Amino acid sequence: MKLLRSLTITLVLGASTICAHAGNVLIVLSDSDRLDLKDGKVFETGFYLNELMQPVKALLDAGHDITFATPKGTAPSVDRTSIDKMYFGGDEAAMKASETQLSDLGLLSSEKSPVISLARVEQVGYDHFDAVYVPGGHAPMQDLLVSSELGNLITYFHENGKTTALACHGPIALLSTLADAKGFVTKFETAGTANAQTDWIYAGYRLTVFSNREEEMAKGLLGGGEMKFYPQDALTQAGGQFSQAEAPFAGHVVVDRELITGQNPASAPAVAQELLSRLK
């Protein structure tokens, strides 16, 4: 499996013209602490601890600068169910170290959070950033997928060959680059299907995201609720070429041109390594 993944990455990158230089990484998180489900139910969520902090630690250890942003510039929320050593390979000490580092960053503080808005990111200038990373948790499915500000940012990164990395439910944010992201998502929510829009910038890209079979296996987390749609279906129907690991919840990373996507929480460390390799 490792050999296959390495071969895939080598072949796809062979066609790339990316030339990234180390420096500044923008991490985009959701403003939301919830996901609206079917029948008016609500799931309390946020970002997954390991999906944010494992890449953050790797980036900081390598000497890179990080800027945190959300669409509105409000402090993000952590999904409490993600504070579990199983997402850290059973290593409780590593989990606690991530909690401590998160606390030290002050990211969750409504008064002291260093998070800026995407409007402020645009003012700073997209050129200031060498890469963007969007971690998962269910929260991106509430707002990032229809954020026009995020769509502008990611489109700029795409057009300029800048590294764009996303993990787990994070890749749903790629829908923000659709010409009518809100229309596409609304149709998917109500009808369970939507017509692909022409000229989507990621049409034909190989990518991954939290898979349908993983969603089915993880339904218990929703407390009896049901998601309006699954990200695999939406990204596939939009025009992406979906790829998944042979076994559910096994780490799986897909790299195509400037785009790096990870399938699930177990993929976050490998996404971080691919990101670091682009920043050398």
GROMACS .gro file of C-alpha atoms in nm:
model
  280
    1MET     CA    1   0.000   0.000   0.000
    2LYS     CA    2   0.287   0.237   0.087
    3LEU     CA    3   0.462   0.159  -0.240
    4LEU     CA    4   0.143   0.225  -0.437
    5ARG     CA    5   0.090   0.558  -0.264
    6SER     CA    6   0.449   0.668  -0.327
    7LEU     CA    7   0.420   0.572  -0.692
    8THR     CA    8   0.095   0.764  -0.730
    9ILE     CA    9   0.245   1.077  -0.580
   10THR     CA   10   0.552   1.056  -0.802
   11LEU     CA   11   0.349   1.017  -1.120
   12VAL     CA   12   0.110   1.301  -1.046
   13LEU     CA   13   0.379   1.543  -0.933
   14GLY     CA   14   0.573   1.475  -1.249
   15ALA     CA   15   0.330   1.702  -1.435
   16SER     CA   16   0.344   1.978  -1.173
   17THR     CA   17   0.513   2.314  -1.215
   18ILE     CA   18   0.499   2.398  -0.845
   19CYS     CA   19   0.794   2.577  -0.691
   20ALA     CA   20   0.721   2.645  -0.326
   21HIS     CA   21   0.963   2.816  -0.090
   22ALA     CA   22   0.947   2.791   0.287
   23GLY     CA   23   0.785   3.048   0.504
   24ASN     CA   24   0.427   3.133   0.585
   25VAL     CA   25   0.141   2.886   0.614
   26LEU     CA   26  -0.222   2.994   0.643
   27ILE     CA   27  -0.446   2.758   0.838
   28VAL     CA   28  -0.817   2.810   0.773
   29LEU     CA   29  -1.072   2.685   1.025
   30SER     CA   30  -1.449   2.706   1.051
   31ASP     CA   31  -1.627   2.971   1.256
   32SER     CA   32  -1.892   2.715   1.342
   33ASP     CA   33  -1.926   2.496   1.650
   34ARG     CA   34  -2.213   2.298   1.500
   35LEU     CA   35  -2.336   2.108   1.197
   36ASP     CA   36  -2.703   2.127   1.107
   37LEU     CA   37  -2.839   1.779   1.039
   38LYS     CA   38  -3.161   1.652   0.887
   39ASP     CA   39  -3.492   1.700   1.069
   40GLY     CA   40  -3.368   2.007   1.255
   41LYS     CA   41  -3.115   1.817   1.462
   42VAL     CA   42  -2.778   1.970   1.547
   43PHE     CA   43  -2.438   1.810   1.605
   44GLU     CA   44  -2.191   2.001   1.823
   45THR     CA   45  -1.856   1.992   1.649
   46GLY     CA   46  -1.551   2.194   1.545
   47PHE     CA   47  -1.204   2.096   1.427
   48TYR     CA   48  -1.039   1.766   1.517
   49LEU     CA   49  -0.755   1.808   1.765
   50ASN     CA   50  -0.503   1.586   1.590
   51GLU     CA   51  -0.590   1.712   1.242
   52LEU     CA   52  -0.498   2.064   1.348
   53MET     CA   53  -0.222   2.013   1.600
   54GLN     CA   54  -0.014   1.737   1.440
   55PRO     CA   55   0.048   1.952   1.129
   56VAL     CA   56   0.087   2.265   1.344
   57LYS     CA   57   0.358   2.098   1.554
   58ALA     CA   58   0.536   1.970   1.243
   59LEU     CA   59   0.528   2.314   1.080
   60LEU     CA   60   0.646   2.500   1.388
   61ASP     CA   61   0.919   2.245   1.458
   62ALA     CA   62   1.044   2.301   1.101
   63GLY     CA   63   1.061   2.676   1.160
   64HIS     CA   64   0.765   2.790   0.956
   65ASP     CA   65   0.533   3.076   1.049
   66ILE     CA   66   0.161   3.008   1.089
   67THR     CA   67  -0.137   3.237   1.059
   68PHE     CA   68  -0.480   3.118   1.171
   69ALA     CA   69  -0.797   3.240   1.003
   70THR     CA   70  -1.171   3.177   1.000
   71PRO     CA   71  -1.425   3.336   0.763
   72LYS     CA   72  -1.544   3.590   1.021
   73GLY     CA   73  -1.234   3.598   1.239
   74THR     CA   74  -1.405   3.442   1.541
   75ALA     CA   75  -1.234   3.185   1.761
   76PRO     CA   76  -1.285   2.829   1.634
   77SER     CA   77  -1.409   2.535   1.841
   78VAL     CA   78  -1.257   2.193   1.897
   79ASP     CA   79  -1.473   1.885   1.857
   80ARG     CA   80  -1.465   1.737   2.207
   81THR     CA   81  -1.499   1.384   2.072
   82SER     CA   82  -1.161   1.427   1.901
   83ILE     CA   83  -0.979   1.469   2.230
   84ASP     CA   84  -0.902   1.099   2.243
   85LYS     CA   85  -0.571   0.916   2.240
   86MET     CA   86  -0.694   0.684   1.964
   87TYR     CA   87  -0.639   0.972   1.719
   88PHE     CA   88  -0.278   0.986   1.835
   89GLY     CA   89  -0.200   0.619   1.783
   90GLY     CA   90  -0.302   0.540   2.140
   91ASP     CA   91  -0.036   0.777   2.276
   92GLU     CA   92  -0.202   0.968   2.561
   93ALA     CA   93   0.109   1.177   2.625
   94ALA     CA   94   0.104   1.298   2.263
   95MET     CA   95  -0.264   1.384   2.293
   96LYS     CA   96  -0.206   1.584   2.612
   97ALA     CA   97   0.091   1.761   2.455
   98SER     CA   98  -0.136   1.871   2.169
   99GLU     CA   99  -0.394   1.997   2.417
  100THR     CA  100  -0.125   2.196   2.596
  101GLN     CA  101   0.010   2.344   2.275
  102LEU     CA  102  -0.342   2.437   2.165
  103SER     CA  103  -0.399   2.609   2.498
  104ASP     CA  104  -0.067   2.794   2.471
  105LEU     CA  105  -0.168   2.926   2.129
  106GLY     CA  106  -0.486   3.072   2.280
  107LEU     CA  107  -0.673   2.969   1.968
  108LEU     CA  108  -1.003   2.895   2.143
  109SER     CA  109  -1.011   3.212   2.350
  110SER     CA  110  -1.286   3.454   2.251
  111GLU     CA  111  -1.075   3.741   2.388
  112LYS     CA  112  -0.718   3.644   2.298
  113SER     CA  113  -0.742   3.420   1.994
  114PRO     CA  114  -0.485   3.509   1.725
  115VAL     CA  115  -0.736   3.417   1.453
  116ILE     CA  116  -0.797   3.675   1.180
  117SER     CA  117  -1.078   3.698   0.926
  118LEU     CA  118  -1.048   3.595   0.563
  119ALA     CA  119  -1.115   3.958   0.474
  120ARG     CA  120  -0.803   4.048   0.673
  121VAL     CA  121  -0.611   3.772   0.494
  122GLU     CA  122  -0.702   3.936   0.164
  123GLN     CA  123  -0.580   4.271   0.296
  124VAL     CA  124  -0.249   4.117   0.402
  125GLY     CA  125  -0.225   3.970   0.053
  126TYR     CA  126  -0.254   3.612  -0.066
  127ASP     CA  127   0.104   3.638  -0.195
  128HIS     CA  128   0.225   3.657   0.164
  129PHE     CA  129   0.138   3.290   0.215
  130ASP     CA  130   0.322   2.994   0.068
  131ALA     CA  131   0.063   2.731   0.153
  132VAL     CA  132  -0.285   2.692   0.297
  133TYR     CA  133  -0.410   2.407   0.515
  134VAL     CA  134  -0.770   2.322   0.611
  135PRO     CA  135  -0.814   2.055   0.881
  136GLY     CA  136  -1.129   1.855   0.929
  137GLY     CA  137  -1.390   1.786   1.188
  138HIS     CA  138  -1.748   1.829   1.065
  139ALA     CA  139  -1.748   2.208   1.104
  140PRO     CA  140  -1.618   2.289   0.752
  141MET     CA  141  -1.942   2.135   0.620
  142GLN     CA  142  -2.137   2.412   0.792
  143ASP     CA  143  -1.967   2.719   0.646
  144LEU     CA  144  -1.638   2.672   0.460
  145LEU     CA  145  -1.798   2.495   0.163
  146VAL     CA  146  -1.999   2.807   0.073
  147SER     CA  147  -1.760   3.082   0.189
  148SER     CA  148  -1.701   3.320  -0.103
  149GLU     CA  149  -1.397   3.464   0.074
  150LEU     CA  150  -1.243   3.119   0.101
  151GLY     CA  151  -1.337   3.047  -0.259
  152ASN     CA  152  -1.144   3.356  -0.371
  153LEU     CA  153  -0.841   3.255  -0.166
  154ILE     CA  154  -0.830   2.894  -0.283
  155THR     CA  155  -0.888   2.998  -0.644
  156TYR     CA  156  -0.589   3.230  -0.619
  157PHE     CA  157  -0.377   2.948  -0.478
  158HIS     CA  158  -0.490   2.720  -0.760
  159GLU     CA  159  -0.417   2.974  -1.031
  160ASN     CA  160  -0.071   3.042  -0.890
  161GLY     CA  161   0.028   2.682  -0.816
  162LYS     CA  162   0.043   2.742  -0.441
  163THR     CA  163   0.021   2.438  -0.216
  164THR     CA  164  -0.333   2.371  -0.093
  165ALA     CA  165  -0.371   2.098   0.171
  166LEU     CA  166  -0.692   1.970   0.333
  167ALA     CA  167  -0.772   1.674   0.558
  168CYS     CA  168  -1.072   1.458   0.650
  169HIS     CA  169  -1.386   1.675   0.608
  170GLY     CA  170  -1.165   1.973   0.516
  171PRO     CA  171  -1.164   1.898   0.140
  172ILE     CA  172  -1.534   1.990   0.128
  173ALA     CA  173  -1.404   2.349   0.135
  174LEU     CA  174  -1.298   2.303  -0.228
  175LEU     CA  175  -1.665   2.347  -0.322
  176SER     CA  176  -1.631   2.713  -0.222
  177THR     CA  177  -1.457   2.770  -0.556
  178LEU     CA  178  -1.767   2.675  -0.756
  179ALA     CA  179  -1.930   2.956  -0.952
  180ASP     CA  180  -2.246   2.902  -0.746
  181ALA     CA  181  -2.135   2.714  -0.438
  182LYS     CA  182  -2.446   2.798  -0.237
  183GLY     CA  183  -2.676   2.683  -0.517
  184PHE     CA  184  -2.489   2.355  -0.558
  185VAL     CA  185  -2.488   2.282  -0.183
  186THR     CA  186  -2.854   2.378  -0.137
  187LYS     CA  187  -2.955   2.146  -0.419
  188PHE     CA  188  -2.748   1.865  -0.272
  189GLU     CA  189  -2.902   1.918   0.072
  190THR     CA  190  -3.258   1.912  -0.055
  191ALA     CA  191  -3.240   1.664  -0.344
  192GLY     CA  192  -2.939   1.451  -0.257
  193THR     CA  193  -2.787   1.533  -0.595
  194ALA     CA  194  -2.679   1.835  -0.798
  195ASN     CA  195  -2.558   1.890  -1.150
  196ALA     CA  196  -2.187   1.951  -1.193
  197GLN     CA  197  -2.114   2.314  -1.273
  198THR     CA  198  -1.900   2.391  -1.574
  199ASP     CA  199  -1.538   2.501  -1.538
  200TRP     CA  200  -1.490   2.393  -1.175
  201ILE     CA  201  -1.119   2.445  -1.118
  202TYR     CA  202  -1.077   2.101  -0.955
  203ALA     CA  203  -1.272   1.903  -1.213
  204GLY     CA  204  -1.066   1.597  -1.297
  205TYR     CA  205  -0.836   1.633  -0.996
  206ARG     CA  206  -0.764   1.319  -0.797
  207LEU     CA  207  -0.858   1.380  -0.435
  208THR     CA  208  -0.982   1.216  -0.119
  209VAL     CA  209  -1.209   1.308   0.172
  210PHE     CA  210  -1.379   1.128   0.461
  211SER     CA  211  -1.545   0.845   0.273
  212ASN     CA  212  -1.907   0.731   0.261
  213ARG     CA  213  -1.824   0.401   0.429
  214GLU     CA  214  -1.643   0.585   0.708
  215GLU     CA  215  -1.943   0.816   0.751
  216GLU     CA  216  -2.168   0.512   0.784
  217MET     CA  217  -1.937   0.351   1.040
  218ALA     CA  218  -1.911   0.675   1.240
  219LYS     CA  219  -2.284   0.752   1.247
  220GLY     CA  220  -2.297   0.692   1.621
  221LEU     CA  221  -2.107   1.015   1.682
  222LEU     CA  222  -2.407   1.209   1.553
  223GLY     CA  223  -2.629   1.092   1.839
  224GLY     CA  224  -2.900   0.953   1.616
  225GLY     CA  225  -2.889   1.239   1.368
  226GLU     CA  226  -2.820   1.213   0.996
  227MET     CA  227  -2.606   1.436   0.777
  228LYS     CA  228  -2.774   1.615   0.489
  229PHE     CA  229  -2.518   1.470   0.248
  230TYR     CA  230  -2.176   1.308   0.248
  231PRO     CA  231  -1.869   1.495   0.124
  232GLN     CA  232  -1.755   1.208  -0.100
  233ASP     CA  233  -2.077   1.232  -0.300
  234ALA     CA  234  -2.065   1.610  -0.332
  235LEU     CA  235  -1.701   1.631  -0.440
  236THR     CA  236  -1.745   1.344  -0.686
  237GLN     CA  237  -2.055   1.495  -0.842
  238ALA     CA  238  -1.882   1.833  -0.865
  239GLY     CA  239  -1.619   1.668  -1.083
  240GLY     CA  240  -1.346   1.535  -0.854
  241GLN     CA  241  -1.191   1.189  -0.902
  242PHE     CA  242  -1.234   1.028  -0.561
  243SER     CA  243  -0.974   0.791  -0.416
  244GLN     CA  244  -0.982   0.603  -0.085
  245ALA     CA  245  -0.776   0.366   0.126
  246GLU     CA  246  -0.840  -0.005   0.095
  247ALA     CA  247  -0.940  -0.019   0.463
  248PRO     CA  248  -1.165   0.240   0.632
  249PHE     CA  249  -0.987   0.476   0.872
  250ALA     CA  250  -0.645   0.383   0.732
  251GLY     CA  251  -0.425   0.677   0.644
  252HIS     CA  252  -0.450   0.781   0.280
  253VAL     CA  253  -0.310   1.089   0.106
  254VAL     CA  254  -0.360   1.195  -0.255
  255VAL     CA  255  -0.143   1.455  -0.425
  256ASP     CA  256  -0.242   1.605  -0.760
  257ARG     CA  257  -0.061   1.913  -0.884
  258GLU     CA  258  -0.084   2.179  -0.610
  259LEU     CA  259  -0.351   1.989  -0.417
  260ILE     CA  260  -0.286   1.764  -0.115
  261THR     CA  261  -0.584   1.584   0.042
  262GLY     CA  262  -0.600   1.340   0.334
  263GLN     CA  263  -0.890   1.103   0.386
  264ASN     CA  264  -0.935   1.087   0.764
  265PRO     CA  265  -0.778   1.168   1.103
  266ALA     CA  266  -0.509   0.904   1.053
  267SER     CA  267  -0.398   1.089   0.738
  268ALA     CA  268  -0.308   1.416   0.912
  269PRO     CA  269   0.060   1.333   0.985
  270ALA     CA  270   0.121   1.228   0.624
  271VAL     CA  271  -0.054   1.542   0.495
  272ALA     CA  272   0.181   1.742   0.718
  273GLN     CA  273   0.483   1.566   0.572
  274GLU     CA  274   0.369   1.631   0.216
  275LEU     CA  275   0.312   1.993   0.310
  276LEU     CA  276   0.660   2.019   0.462
  277SER     CA  277   0.816   1.868   0.152
  278ARG     CA  278   0.662   2.146  -0.058
  279LEU     CA  279   0.795   2.413   0.177
  280LYS     CA  280   1.161   2.306   0.163
   0.00000   0.00000   0.00000
